[in-house]
CSV table of C-alpha atoms in Angstrom, one decimal:
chain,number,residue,atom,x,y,z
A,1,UNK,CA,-0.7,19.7,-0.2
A,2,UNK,CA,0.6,22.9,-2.5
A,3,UNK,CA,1.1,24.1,0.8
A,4,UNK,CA,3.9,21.5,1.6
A,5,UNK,CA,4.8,21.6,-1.9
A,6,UNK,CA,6.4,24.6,-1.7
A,7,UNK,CA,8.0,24.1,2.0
A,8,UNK,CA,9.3,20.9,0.6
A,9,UNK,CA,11.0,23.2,-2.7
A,10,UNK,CA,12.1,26.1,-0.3
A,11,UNK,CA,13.9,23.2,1.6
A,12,UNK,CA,15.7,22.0,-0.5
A,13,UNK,CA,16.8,25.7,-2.0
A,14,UNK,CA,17.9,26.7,1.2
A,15,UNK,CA,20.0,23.1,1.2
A,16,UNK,CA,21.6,24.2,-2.0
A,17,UNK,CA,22.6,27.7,-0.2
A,18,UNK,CA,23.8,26.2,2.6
A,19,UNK,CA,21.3,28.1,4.3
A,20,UNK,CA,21.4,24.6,7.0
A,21,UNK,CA,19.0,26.0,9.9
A,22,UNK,CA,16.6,27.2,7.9
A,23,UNK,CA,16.5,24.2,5.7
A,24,UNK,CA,16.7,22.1,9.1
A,25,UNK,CA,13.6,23.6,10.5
A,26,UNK,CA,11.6,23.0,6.9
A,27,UNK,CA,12.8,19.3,6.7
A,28,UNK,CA,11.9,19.0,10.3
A,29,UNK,CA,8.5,20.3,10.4
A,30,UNK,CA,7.7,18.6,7.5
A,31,UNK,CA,9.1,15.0,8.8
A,32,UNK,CA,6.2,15.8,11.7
A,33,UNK,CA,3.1,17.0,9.6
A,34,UNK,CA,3.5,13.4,7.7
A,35,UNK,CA,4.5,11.2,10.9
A,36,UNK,CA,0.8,9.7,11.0
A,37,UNK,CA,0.4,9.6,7.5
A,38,UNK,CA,3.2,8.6,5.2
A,39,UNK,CA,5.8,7.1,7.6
A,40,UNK,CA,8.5,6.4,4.9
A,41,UNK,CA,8.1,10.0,3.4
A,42,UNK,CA,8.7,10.9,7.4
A,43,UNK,CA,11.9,9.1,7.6
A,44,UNK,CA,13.5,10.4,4.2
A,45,UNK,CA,13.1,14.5,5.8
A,46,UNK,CA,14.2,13.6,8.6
A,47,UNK,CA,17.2,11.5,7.0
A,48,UNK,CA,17.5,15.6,5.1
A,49,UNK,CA,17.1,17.0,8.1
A,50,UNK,CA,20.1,14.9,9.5
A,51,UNK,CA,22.1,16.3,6.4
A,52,UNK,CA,21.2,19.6,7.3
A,53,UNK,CA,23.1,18.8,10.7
A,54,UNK,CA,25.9,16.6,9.3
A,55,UNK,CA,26.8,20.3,7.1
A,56,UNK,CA,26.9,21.8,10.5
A,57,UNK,CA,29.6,19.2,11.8
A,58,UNK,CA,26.4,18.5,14.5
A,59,UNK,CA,25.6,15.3,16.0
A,60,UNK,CA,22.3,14.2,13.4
A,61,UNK,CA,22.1,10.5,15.1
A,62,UNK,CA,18.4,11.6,17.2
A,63,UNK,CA,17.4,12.2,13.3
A,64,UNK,CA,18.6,9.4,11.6
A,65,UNK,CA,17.2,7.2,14.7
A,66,UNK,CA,13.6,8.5,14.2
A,67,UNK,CA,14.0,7.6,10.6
A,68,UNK,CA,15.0,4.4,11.3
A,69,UNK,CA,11.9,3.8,13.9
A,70,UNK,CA,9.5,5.1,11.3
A,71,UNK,CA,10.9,2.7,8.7
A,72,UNK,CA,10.5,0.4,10.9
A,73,UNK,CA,7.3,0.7,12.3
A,74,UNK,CA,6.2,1.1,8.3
A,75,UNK,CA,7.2,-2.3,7.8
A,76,UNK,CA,5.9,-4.2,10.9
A,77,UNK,CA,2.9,-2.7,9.5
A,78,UNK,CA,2.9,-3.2,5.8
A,79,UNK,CA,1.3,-6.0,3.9
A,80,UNK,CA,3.6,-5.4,0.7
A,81,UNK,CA,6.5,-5.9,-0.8
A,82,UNK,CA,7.6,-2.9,0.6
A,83,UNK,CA,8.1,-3.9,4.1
A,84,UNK,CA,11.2,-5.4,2.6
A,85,UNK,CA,13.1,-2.0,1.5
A,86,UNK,CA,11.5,-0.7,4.7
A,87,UNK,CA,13.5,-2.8,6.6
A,88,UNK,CA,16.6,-2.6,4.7
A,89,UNK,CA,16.7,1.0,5.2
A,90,UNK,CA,15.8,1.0,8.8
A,91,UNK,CA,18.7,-1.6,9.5
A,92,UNK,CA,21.3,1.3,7.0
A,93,UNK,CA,19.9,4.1,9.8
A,94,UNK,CA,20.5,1.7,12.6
A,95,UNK,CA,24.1,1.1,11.8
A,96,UNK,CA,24.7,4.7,10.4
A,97,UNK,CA,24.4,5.3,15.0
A,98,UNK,CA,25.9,2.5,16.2
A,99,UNK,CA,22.8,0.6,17.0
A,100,UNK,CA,24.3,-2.6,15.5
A,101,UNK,CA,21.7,-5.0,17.1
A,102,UNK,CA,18.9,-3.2,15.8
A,103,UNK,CA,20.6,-3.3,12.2
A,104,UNK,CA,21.3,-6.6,12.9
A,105,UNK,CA,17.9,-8.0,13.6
A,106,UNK,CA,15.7,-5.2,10.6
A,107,UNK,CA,18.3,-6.8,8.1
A,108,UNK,CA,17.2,-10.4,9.0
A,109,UNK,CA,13.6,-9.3,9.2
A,110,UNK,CA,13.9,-8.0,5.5
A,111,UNK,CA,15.8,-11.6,4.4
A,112,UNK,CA,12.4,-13.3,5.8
A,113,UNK,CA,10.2,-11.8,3.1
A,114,UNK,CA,10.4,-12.6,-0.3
A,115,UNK,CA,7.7,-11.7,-2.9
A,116,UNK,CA,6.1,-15.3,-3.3
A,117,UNK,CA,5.4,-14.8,0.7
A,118,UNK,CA,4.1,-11.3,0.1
A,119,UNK,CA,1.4,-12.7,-2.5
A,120,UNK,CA,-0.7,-14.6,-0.2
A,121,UNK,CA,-0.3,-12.2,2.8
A,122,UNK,CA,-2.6,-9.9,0.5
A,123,UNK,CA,-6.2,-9.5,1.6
A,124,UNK,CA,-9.3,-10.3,-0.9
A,125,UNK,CA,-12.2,-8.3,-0.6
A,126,UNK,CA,-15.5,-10.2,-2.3
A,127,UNK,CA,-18.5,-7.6,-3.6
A,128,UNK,CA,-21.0,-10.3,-4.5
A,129,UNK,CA,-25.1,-10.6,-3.3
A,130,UNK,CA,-25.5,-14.1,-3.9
A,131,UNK,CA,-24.2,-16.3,-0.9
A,132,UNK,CA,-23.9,-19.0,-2.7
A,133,UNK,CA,-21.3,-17.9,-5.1
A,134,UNK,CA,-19.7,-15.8,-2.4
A,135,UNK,CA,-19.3,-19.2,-0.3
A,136,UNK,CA,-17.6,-20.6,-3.5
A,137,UNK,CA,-15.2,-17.9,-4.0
A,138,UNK,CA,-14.0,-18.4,-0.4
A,139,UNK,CA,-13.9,-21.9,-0.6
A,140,UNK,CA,-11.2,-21.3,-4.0
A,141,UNK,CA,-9.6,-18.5,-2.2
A,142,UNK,CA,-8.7,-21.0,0.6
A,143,UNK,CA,-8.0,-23.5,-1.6
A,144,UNK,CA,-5.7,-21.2,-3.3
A,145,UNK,CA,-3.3,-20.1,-0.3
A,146,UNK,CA,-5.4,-16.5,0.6
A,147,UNK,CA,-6.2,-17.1,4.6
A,148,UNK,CA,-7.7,-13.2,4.7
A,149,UNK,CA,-10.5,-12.1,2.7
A,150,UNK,CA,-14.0,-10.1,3.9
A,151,UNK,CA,-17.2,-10.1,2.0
A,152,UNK,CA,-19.9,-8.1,1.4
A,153,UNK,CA,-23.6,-7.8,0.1
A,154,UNK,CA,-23.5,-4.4,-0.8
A,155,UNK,CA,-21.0,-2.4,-2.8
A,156,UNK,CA,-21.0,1.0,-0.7
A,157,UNK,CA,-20.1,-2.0,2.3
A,158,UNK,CA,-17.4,-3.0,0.4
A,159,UNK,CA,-16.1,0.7,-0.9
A,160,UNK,CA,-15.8,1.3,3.0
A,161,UNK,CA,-14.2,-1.7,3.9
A,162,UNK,CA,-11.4,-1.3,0.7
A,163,UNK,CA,-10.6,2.5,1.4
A,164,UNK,CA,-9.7,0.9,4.8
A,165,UNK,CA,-7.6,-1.6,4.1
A,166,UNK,CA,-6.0,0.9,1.3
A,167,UNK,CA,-5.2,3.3,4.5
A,168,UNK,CA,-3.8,0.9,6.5
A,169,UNK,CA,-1.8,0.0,3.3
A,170,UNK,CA,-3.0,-3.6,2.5
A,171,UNK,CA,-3.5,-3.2,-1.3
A,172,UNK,CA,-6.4,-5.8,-1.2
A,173,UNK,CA,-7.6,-7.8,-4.5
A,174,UNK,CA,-11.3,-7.1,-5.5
A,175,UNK,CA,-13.5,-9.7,-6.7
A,176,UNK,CA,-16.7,-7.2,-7.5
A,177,UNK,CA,-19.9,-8.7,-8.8
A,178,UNK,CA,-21.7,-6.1,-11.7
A,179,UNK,CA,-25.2,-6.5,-10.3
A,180,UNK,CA,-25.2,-5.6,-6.5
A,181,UNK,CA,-28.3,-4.3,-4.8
A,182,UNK,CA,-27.5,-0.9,-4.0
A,183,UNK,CA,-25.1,0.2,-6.7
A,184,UNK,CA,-23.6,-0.8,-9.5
A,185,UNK,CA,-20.5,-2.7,-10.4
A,186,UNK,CA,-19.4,-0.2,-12.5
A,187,UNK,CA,-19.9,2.5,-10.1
A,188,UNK,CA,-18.0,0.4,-7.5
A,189,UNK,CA,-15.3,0.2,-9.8
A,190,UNK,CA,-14.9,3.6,-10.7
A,191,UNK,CA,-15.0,5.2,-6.8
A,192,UNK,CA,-12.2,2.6,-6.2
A,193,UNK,CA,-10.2,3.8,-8.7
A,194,UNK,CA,-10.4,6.9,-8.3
A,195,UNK,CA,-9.4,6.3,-4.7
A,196,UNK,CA,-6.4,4.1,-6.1
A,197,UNK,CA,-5.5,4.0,-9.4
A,198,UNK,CA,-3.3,0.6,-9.6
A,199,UNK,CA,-5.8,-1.0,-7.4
A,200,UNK,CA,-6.0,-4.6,-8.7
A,201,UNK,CA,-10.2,-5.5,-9.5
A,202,UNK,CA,-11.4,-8.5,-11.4
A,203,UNK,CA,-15.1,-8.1,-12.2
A,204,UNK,CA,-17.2,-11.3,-11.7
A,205,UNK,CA,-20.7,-11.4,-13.5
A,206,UNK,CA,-22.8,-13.0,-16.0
A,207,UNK,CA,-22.8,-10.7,-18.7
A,208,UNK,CA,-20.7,-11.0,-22.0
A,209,UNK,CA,-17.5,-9.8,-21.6
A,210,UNK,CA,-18.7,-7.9,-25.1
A,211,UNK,CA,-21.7,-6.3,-23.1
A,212,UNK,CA,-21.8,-2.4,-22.7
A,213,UNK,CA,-21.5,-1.9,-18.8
A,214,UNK,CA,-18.9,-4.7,-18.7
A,215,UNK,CA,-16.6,-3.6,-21.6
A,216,UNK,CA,-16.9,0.4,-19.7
A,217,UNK,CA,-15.8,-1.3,-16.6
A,218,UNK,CA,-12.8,-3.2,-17.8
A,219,UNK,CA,-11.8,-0.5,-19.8
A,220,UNK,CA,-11.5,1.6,-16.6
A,221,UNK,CA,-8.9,0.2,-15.4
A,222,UNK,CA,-10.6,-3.1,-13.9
A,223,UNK,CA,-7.3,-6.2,-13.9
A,224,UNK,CA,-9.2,-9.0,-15.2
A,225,UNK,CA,-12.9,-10.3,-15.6
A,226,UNK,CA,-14.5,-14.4,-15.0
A,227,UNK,CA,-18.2,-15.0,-16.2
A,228,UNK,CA,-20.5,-16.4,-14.4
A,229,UNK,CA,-20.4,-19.7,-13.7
A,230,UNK,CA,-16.7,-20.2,-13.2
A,231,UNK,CA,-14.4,-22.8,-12.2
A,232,UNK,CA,-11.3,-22.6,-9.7
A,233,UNK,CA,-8.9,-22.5,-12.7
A,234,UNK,CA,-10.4,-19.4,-14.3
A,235,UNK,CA,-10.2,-17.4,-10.4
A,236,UNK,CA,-6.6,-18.6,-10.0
A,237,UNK,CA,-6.0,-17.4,-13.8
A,238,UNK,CA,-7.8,-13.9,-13.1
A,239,UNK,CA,-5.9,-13.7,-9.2
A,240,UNK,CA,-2.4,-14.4,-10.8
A,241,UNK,CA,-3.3,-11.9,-13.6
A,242,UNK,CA,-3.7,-9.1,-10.8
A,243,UNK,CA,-0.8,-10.7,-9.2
A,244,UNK,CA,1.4,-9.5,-11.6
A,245,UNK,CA,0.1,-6.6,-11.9
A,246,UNK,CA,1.0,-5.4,-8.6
């Protein structure tokens, strides 16, 4: 990461020198290394890269076109809120090379999502032993407007299955019981957040809000916390509470 750090800096100094190859080749190799992993990080160096050319009185349109594809492809993929700017800027790329078609149909794909839509697109991710309760919590979700949502026994199960989802880029909701039979809640908690620190998680347990292991948890960071038993009203409450949050 320093690594590209540095190439990124360098870039951009050779940009200001109008050094335009050599900042060319940076933005370029850089727009590659994060292709598979950050597509809209992609796209802007390669939108840099087509600067570098556009200096150069060069034809840039092959870059601006692979920014526009990786926007793209971003949002097709993308569960958030994002998708939406995605789109937008794929449709600006498209028409910046005369693809007017393309701009044409990523603009109306970005007028089709709105943030109320977004909100129940989201999946849920339920870290909770008893059955019972877990069978609850879907029925509310459901009831709720949330049609995706995976559930789990154990908490190193459901650690796997959110780092997923968080790769893919799916910013799911937790609902994490404290007393799980492998590890703890609050050990849960903490590994997620460490692996995302805005990651919305609303603890679920029987214990006093007051309680020592549930007042360390929710001061790490956690969204919001029901007790045990709880009532549709109190998940909506704690759901829209991560909701806006995110």
């Amino acid at each position: 990461m320093e690594e590209k750090n540095q190439e990124y800096d360098l870039a951009f100094t050779h940009l200001r020198n109008n050094q335009n190859i050599s900042a060319y080749n940076l933005f370029t190799n850089l727009a590659e290394s994060y292709k598979k992993s950050d597509e809209p990080k992609s796209a802007l160096l390669y939108l840099l890269a087509a600067e570098c050319k556009s200096r150069q009185n060069k034809d840039n349109n092959e870059e601006i076109l692979m920014a526009a594809n990786l926007y793209q492809n971003f949002a097709k993929k993308d569960k958030s809120y994002s998708s939406k700017s995605a789109y937008l800027c794929a449709s600006k790329c498209f028409l910046k090379t005369g693809k007017y078609s393309e701009a044409k149909k990523a603009f109306n794909k970005s007028k089709e999502i709105s943030s109320a839509q977004i909100s129940f697109m989201r999946p849920v991710i339920i870290i909770e032993d008893s059955k019972a309760i877990t069978m609850k919590l879907e029925k509310y979700l459901e009831k709720l407007g949330y049609s995706t949502f995976y559930s789990f026994e154990k908490g190193k199960d459901g650690i796997k299955k959110c780092k997923e989802l968080i790769s893919e880029s799916q910013n799911p909701i937790i609902l994490l019981d404290m007393g799980l039979p492998d590890i703890g809640g609050d050990v849960v908690a903490s590994t997620l957040l460490e692996e995302q620190l805005d990651l919305q998680i609303i603890v679920i347990t029987a214990d006093e809000k007051t309680s020592k292991r549930v007042n360390k948890t929710i001061s790490s960071g956690v969204a919001s916390f029901i007790q045990k038993p709880f009532t549709i009203e109190e998940v909506k409450k704690a759901i829209d509470i991560a909701e806006s949050e995110y």
